[in-house]
Short mmCIF file of C-alpha atoms in Angstrom, two decimals:
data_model
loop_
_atom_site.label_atom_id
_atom_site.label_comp_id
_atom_site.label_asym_id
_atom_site.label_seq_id
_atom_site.Cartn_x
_atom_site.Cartn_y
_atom_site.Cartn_z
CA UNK A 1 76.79 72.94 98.58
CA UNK A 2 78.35 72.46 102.06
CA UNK A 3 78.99 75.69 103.96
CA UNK A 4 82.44 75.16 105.47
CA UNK A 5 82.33 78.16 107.52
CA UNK A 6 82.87 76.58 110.92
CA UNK A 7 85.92 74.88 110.04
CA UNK A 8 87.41 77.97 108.30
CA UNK A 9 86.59 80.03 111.77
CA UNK A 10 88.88 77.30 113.63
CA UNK A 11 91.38 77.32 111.12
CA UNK A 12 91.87 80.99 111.62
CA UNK A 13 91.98 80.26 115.05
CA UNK A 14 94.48 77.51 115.32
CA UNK A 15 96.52 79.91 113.05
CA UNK A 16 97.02 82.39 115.72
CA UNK A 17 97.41 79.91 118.30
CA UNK A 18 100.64 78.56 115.85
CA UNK A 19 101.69 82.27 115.07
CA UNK A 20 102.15 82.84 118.88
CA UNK A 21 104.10 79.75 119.14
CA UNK A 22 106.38 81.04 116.13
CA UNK A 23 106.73 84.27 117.79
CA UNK A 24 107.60 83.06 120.60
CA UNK A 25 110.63 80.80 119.35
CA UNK A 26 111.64 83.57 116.53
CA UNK A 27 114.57 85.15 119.11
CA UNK A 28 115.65 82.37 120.17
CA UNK A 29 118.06 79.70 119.44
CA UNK A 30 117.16 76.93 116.75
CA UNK A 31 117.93 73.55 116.47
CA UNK A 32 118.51 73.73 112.11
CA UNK A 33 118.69 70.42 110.03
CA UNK A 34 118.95 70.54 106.03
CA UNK A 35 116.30 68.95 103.85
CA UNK A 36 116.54 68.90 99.97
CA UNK A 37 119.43 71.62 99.72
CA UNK A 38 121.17 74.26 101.60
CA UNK A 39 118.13 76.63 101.18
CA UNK A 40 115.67 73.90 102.58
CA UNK A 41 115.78 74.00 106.31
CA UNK A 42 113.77 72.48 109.04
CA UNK A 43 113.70 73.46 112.34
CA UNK A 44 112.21 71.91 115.68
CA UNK A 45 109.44 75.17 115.31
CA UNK A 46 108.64 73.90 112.38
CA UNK A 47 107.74 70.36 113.66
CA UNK A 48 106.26 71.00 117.09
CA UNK A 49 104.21 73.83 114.76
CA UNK A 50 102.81 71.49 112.60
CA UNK A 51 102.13 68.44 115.06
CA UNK A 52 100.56 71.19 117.11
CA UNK A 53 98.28 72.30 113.98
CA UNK A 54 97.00 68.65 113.23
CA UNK A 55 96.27 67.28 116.60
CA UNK A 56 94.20 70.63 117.29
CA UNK A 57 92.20 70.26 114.26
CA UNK A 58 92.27 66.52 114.04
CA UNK A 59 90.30 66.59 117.51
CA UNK A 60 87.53 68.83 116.13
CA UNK A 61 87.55 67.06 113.02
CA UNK A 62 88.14 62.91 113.31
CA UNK A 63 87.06 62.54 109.86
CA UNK A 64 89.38 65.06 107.38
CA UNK A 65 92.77 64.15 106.48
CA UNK A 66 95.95 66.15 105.94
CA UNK A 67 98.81 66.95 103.94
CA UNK A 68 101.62 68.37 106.34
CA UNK A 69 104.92 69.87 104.91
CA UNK A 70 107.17 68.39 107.56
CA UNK A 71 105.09 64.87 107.60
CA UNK A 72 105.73 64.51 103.79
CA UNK A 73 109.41 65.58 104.10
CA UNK A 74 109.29 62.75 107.03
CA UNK A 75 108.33 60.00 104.66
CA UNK A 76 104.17 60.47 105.23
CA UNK A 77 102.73 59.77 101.79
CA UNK A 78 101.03 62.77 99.51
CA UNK A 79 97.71 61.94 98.24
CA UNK A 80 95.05 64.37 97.58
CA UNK A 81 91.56 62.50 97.72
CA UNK A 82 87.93 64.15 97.51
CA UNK A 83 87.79 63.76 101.31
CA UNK A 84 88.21 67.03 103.20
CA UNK A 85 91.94 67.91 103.48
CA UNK A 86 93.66 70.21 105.61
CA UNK A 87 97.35 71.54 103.17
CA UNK A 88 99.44 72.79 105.92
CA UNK A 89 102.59 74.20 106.10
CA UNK A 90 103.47 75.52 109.66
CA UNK A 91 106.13 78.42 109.04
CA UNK A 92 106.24 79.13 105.35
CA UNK A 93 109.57 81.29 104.91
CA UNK A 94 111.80 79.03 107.47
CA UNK A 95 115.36 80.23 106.22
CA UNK A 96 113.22 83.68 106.93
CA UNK A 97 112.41 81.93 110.46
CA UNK A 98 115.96 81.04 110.77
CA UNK A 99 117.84 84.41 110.20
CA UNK A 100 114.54 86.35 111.83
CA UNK A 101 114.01 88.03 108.64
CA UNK A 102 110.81 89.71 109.19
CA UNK A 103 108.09 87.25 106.85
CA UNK A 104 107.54 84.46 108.04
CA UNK A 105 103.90 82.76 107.55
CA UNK A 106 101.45 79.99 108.73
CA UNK A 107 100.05 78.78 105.39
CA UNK A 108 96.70 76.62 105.30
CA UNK A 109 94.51 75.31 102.68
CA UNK A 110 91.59 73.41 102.78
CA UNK A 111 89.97 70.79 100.18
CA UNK A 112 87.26 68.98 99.20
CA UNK A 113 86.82 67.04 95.94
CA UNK A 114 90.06 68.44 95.29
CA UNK A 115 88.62 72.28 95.30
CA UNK A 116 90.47 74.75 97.98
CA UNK A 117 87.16 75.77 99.62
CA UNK A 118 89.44 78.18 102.07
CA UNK A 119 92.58 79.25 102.57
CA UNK A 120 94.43 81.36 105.11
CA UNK A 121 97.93 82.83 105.15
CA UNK A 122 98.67 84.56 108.66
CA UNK A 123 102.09 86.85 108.33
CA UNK A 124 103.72 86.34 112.12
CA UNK A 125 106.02 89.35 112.01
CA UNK A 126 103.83 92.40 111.22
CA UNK A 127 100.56 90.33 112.07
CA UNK A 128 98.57 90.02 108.55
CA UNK A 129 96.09 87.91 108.54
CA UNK A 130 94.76 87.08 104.67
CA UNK A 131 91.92 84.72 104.05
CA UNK A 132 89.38 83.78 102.06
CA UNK A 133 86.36 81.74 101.33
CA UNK A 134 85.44 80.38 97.98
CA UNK A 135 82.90 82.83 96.54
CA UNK A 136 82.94 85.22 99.77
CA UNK A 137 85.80 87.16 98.48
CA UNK A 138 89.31 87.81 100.46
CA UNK A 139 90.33 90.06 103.30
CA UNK A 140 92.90 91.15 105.28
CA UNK A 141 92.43 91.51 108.79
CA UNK A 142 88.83 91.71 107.95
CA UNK A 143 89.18 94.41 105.23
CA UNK A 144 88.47 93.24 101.70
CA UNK A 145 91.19 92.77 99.63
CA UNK A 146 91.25 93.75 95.94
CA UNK A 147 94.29 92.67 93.25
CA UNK A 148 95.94 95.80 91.16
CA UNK A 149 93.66 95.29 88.45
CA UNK A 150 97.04 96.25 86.42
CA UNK A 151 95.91 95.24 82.43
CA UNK A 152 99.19 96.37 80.69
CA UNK A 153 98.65 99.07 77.80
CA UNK A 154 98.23 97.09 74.43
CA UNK A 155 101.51 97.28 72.19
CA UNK A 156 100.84 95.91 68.68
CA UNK A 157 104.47 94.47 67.33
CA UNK A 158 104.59 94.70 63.81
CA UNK A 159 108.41 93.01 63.85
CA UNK A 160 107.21 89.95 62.52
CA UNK A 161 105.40 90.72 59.46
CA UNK A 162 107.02 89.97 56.48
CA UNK A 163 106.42 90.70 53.10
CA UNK A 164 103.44 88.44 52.72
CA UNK A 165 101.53 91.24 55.73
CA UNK A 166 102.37 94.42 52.88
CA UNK A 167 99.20 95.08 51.35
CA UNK A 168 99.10 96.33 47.30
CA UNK A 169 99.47 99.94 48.73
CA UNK A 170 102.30 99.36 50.86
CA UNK A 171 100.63 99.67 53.84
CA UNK A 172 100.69 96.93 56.83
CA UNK A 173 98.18 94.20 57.37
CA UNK A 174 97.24 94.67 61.17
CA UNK A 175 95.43 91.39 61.21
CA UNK A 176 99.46 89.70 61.40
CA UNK A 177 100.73 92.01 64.06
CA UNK A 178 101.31 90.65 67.86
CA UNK A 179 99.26 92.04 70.15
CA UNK A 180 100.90 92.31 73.66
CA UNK A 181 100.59 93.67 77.05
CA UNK A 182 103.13 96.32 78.12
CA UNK A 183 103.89 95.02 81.81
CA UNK A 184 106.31 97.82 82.25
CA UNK A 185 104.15 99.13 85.35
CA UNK A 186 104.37 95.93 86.95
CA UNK A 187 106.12 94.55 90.30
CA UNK A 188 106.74 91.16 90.10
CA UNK A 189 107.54 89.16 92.94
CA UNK A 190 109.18 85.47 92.45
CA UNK A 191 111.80 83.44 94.71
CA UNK A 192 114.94 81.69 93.53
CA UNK A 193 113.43 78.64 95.67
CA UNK A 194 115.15 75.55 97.01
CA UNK A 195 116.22 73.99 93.59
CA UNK A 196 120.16 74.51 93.50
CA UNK A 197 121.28 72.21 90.40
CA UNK A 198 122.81 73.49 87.87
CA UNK A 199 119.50 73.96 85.35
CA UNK A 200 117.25 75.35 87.94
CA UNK A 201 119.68 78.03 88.98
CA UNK A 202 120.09 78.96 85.32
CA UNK A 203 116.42 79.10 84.27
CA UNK A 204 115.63 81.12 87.66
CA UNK A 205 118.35 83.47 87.04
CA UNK A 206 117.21 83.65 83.27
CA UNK A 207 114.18 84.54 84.10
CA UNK A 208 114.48 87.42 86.13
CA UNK A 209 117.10 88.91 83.32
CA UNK A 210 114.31 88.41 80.74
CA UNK A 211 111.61 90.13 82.73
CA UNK A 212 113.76 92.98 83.51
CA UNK A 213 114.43 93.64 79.88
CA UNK A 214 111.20 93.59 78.99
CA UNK A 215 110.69 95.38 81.05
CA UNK A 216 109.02 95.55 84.22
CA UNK A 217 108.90 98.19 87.35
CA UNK A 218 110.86 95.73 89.26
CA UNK A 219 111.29 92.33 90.80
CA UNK A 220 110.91 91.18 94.47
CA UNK A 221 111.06 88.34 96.21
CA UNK A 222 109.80 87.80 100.57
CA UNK A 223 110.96 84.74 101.05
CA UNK A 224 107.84 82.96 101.53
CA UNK A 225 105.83 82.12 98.82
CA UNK A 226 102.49 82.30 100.74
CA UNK A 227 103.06 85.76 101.55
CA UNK A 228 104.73 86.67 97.70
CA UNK A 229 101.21 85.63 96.61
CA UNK A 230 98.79 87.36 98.87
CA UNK A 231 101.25 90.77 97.56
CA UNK A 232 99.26 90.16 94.46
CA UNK A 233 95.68 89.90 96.14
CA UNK A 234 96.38 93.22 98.05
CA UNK A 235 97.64 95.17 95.04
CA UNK A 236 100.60 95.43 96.11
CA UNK A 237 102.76 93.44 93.58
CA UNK A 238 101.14 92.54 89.87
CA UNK A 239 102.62 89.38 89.38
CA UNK A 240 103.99 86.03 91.18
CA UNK A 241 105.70 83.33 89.64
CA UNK A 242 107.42 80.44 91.17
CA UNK A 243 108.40 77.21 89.60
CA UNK A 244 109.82 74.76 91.99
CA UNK A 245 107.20 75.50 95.02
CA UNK A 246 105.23 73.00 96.81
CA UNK A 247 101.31 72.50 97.42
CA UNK A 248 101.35 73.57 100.88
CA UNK A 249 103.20 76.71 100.11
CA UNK A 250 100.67 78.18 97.47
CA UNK A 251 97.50 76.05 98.19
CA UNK A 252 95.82 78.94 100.65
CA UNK A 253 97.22 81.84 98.79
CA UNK A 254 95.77 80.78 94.92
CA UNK A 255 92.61 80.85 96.11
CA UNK A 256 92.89 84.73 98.21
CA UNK A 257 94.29 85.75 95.21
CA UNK A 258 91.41 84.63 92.80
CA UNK A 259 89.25 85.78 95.80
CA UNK A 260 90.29 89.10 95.17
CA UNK A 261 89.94 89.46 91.20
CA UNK A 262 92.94 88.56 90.34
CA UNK A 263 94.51 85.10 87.83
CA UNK A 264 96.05 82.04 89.12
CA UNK A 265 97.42 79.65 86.00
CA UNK A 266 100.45 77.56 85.29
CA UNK A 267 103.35 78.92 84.13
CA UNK A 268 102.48 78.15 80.26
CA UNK A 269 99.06 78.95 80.27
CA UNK A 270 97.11 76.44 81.36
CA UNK A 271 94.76 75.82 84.41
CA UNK A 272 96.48 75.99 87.50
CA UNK A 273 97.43 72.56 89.31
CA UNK A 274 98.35 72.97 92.90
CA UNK A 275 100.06 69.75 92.72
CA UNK A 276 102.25 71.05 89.40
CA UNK A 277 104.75 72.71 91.40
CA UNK A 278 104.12 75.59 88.47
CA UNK A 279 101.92 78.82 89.44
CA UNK A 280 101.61 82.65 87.99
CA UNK A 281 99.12 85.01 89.51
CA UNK A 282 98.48 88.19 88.31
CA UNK A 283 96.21 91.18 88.22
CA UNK A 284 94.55 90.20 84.91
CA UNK A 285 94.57 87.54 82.38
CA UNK A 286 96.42 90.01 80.15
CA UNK A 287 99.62 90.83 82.72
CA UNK A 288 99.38 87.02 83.05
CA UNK A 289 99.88 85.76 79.62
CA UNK A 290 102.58 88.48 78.48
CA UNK A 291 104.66 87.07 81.51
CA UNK A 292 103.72 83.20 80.63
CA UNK A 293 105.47 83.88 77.10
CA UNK A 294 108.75 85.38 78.88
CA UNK A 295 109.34 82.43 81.73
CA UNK A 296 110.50 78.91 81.05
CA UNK A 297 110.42 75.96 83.77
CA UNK A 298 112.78 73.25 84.47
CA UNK A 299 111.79 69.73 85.60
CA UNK A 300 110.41 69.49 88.45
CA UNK A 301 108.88 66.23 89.79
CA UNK A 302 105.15 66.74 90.87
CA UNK A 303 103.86 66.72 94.75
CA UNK A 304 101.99 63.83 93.87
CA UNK A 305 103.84 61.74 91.86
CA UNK A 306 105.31 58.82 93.66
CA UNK A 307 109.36 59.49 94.40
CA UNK A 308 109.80 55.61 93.48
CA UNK A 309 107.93 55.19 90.15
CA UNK A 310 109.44 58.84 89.47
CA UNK A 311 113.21 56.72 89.71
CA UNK A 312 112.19 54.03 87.60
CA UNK A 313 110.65 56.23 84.79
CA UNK A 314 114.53 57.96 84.72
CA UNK A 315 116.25 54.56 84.57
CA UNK A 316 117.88 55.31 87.74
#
């Protein structure tokens, strides 16, 4: 197994070098152009951030390619190859970046064979840095981090048994009961994303209603998903959700969090896929599935699925 060491020691140090030049624009007036929606903004930070970020590493690295938020939103094609990958994106939380609202992040991943092998998430404002290596645990400024380890007391719901669960005696068959976790200790951090049709907006909304019935300590939400998801590495939330995100926003952060004890998954379940646009980490694979049987998703098109065959396939 290749020890990527030396490339995750200059990606934490091209990360600074982009968190000064973030700093150093965050006062200042901004250029703003919409992407997607009204919520999805791009600035000229964002750009010269990114274009900074790949020529720096590019130069130390010929070989390894790269999957840039602002070159895919440019037209670059997404495609995730075994070759050693660098998932940027240069100022996760730019409507954050945009209004100075104090989280705004640096967010970078790095593949091979498909496998994050590091990730690093470096909060500008209150200068954070999280990162991890695959099997070398995750840290915080150096300090290792550690996820809640929240399980959820065990609540057995004997609602659903019917007649058929009534033993001779009267008494109730256990074996039928639900067994579920009580998340009512839990934070849980989301974001109502980019997504502004109609469905989305419903199912986001829905969501949040639905967890706070059940209920939970409370919901939260940064503004940048990177940083959302390293709250659940340092114990300080016990869930994240987000259905609508990209691979550059969450690609870093899935690994610190696993890094630290904690679950990463799809929303229903099953194993995570960066390029789903689905993830929930949590503090334990308990928390984890009592909140995958509360959410529901909407359609979202995956990173990697070509836009064109994407139109075809919907008869448009």
């Amino acid at each position: 197994m290749s020890d990527w060491t030396e490339c995750l020691n200059f990606g934490i140090s091209v990360a600074k070098q982009a968190a000064e030049m973030i700093m150093s624009s965050l006062h200042h007036p901004k250029d703003v152009k919409l992407k997607s929606s009204a919520a999805d903004l791009v600035t000229e930070t964002d750009q010269r951030v990114e274009k900074f970020l790949i020529m720096t590493i590019r130069r130390r690295f010929p070989q390894h390619r790269f999957i840039g938020e602002e070159s895919i939103g440019a037209g670059e094609h997404l495609e995730l190859t075994d070759s050693p990958t660098w998932i940027i994106d240069p100022i996760d939380g730019t409507v954050n970046f945009v209004h100075r609202f104090p989280f705004v992040a640096v967010s970078i991943a790095f593949t091979v064979n498909k496998r994050t092998e590091f990730g690093i998430v470096y909060s500008c404002v209150d200068n954070k840095l999280f990162c991890a290596q695959r099997g070398q645990g995750a840290f915080l400024n150096g300090v290792p981090l550690h996820a809640s380890g929240q399980e959820g007391d065990i609540l057995h719901d004997y609602s659903v048994v019917d007649s058929c669960g009534l033993r001779s005696n009267g008494t109730v068959n256990v074996s039928l009961c639900v067994v579920q976790s009580d998340v009512s200790r839990c934070v849980v951090v989301t974001e109502i994303g980019a997504e502004r049709d109609d469905e989305a907006l419903t199912t986001v909304t829905t969501n949040i209603c639905r967890l706070l019935k059940l209920p939970v300590h409370g919901v939260r939400a940064l503004g940048t998903a990177a940083v959302d998801m390293c709250q659940v590495a340092s114990g300080a939330a016990d869930v994240y959700y987000h259905i609508g995100m990209h691979c550059w926003d969450i690609a870093a952060s899935a690994l610190i969090v696993q890094e630290a004890g904690g679950i990463v998954m799809d929303t229903d379940g099953a194993e995570f896929d960066m390029m789903s646009r689905r993830v929930l980490a949590a503090s334990s694979s308990a928390v984890a599935s009592r909140i995958a049987q509360v959410i529901r998703t909407f359609p979202c098109r995956r990173d990697d699925e070509d836009p064109c065959v994407s139109v075809v396939q919907n008869g448009l």
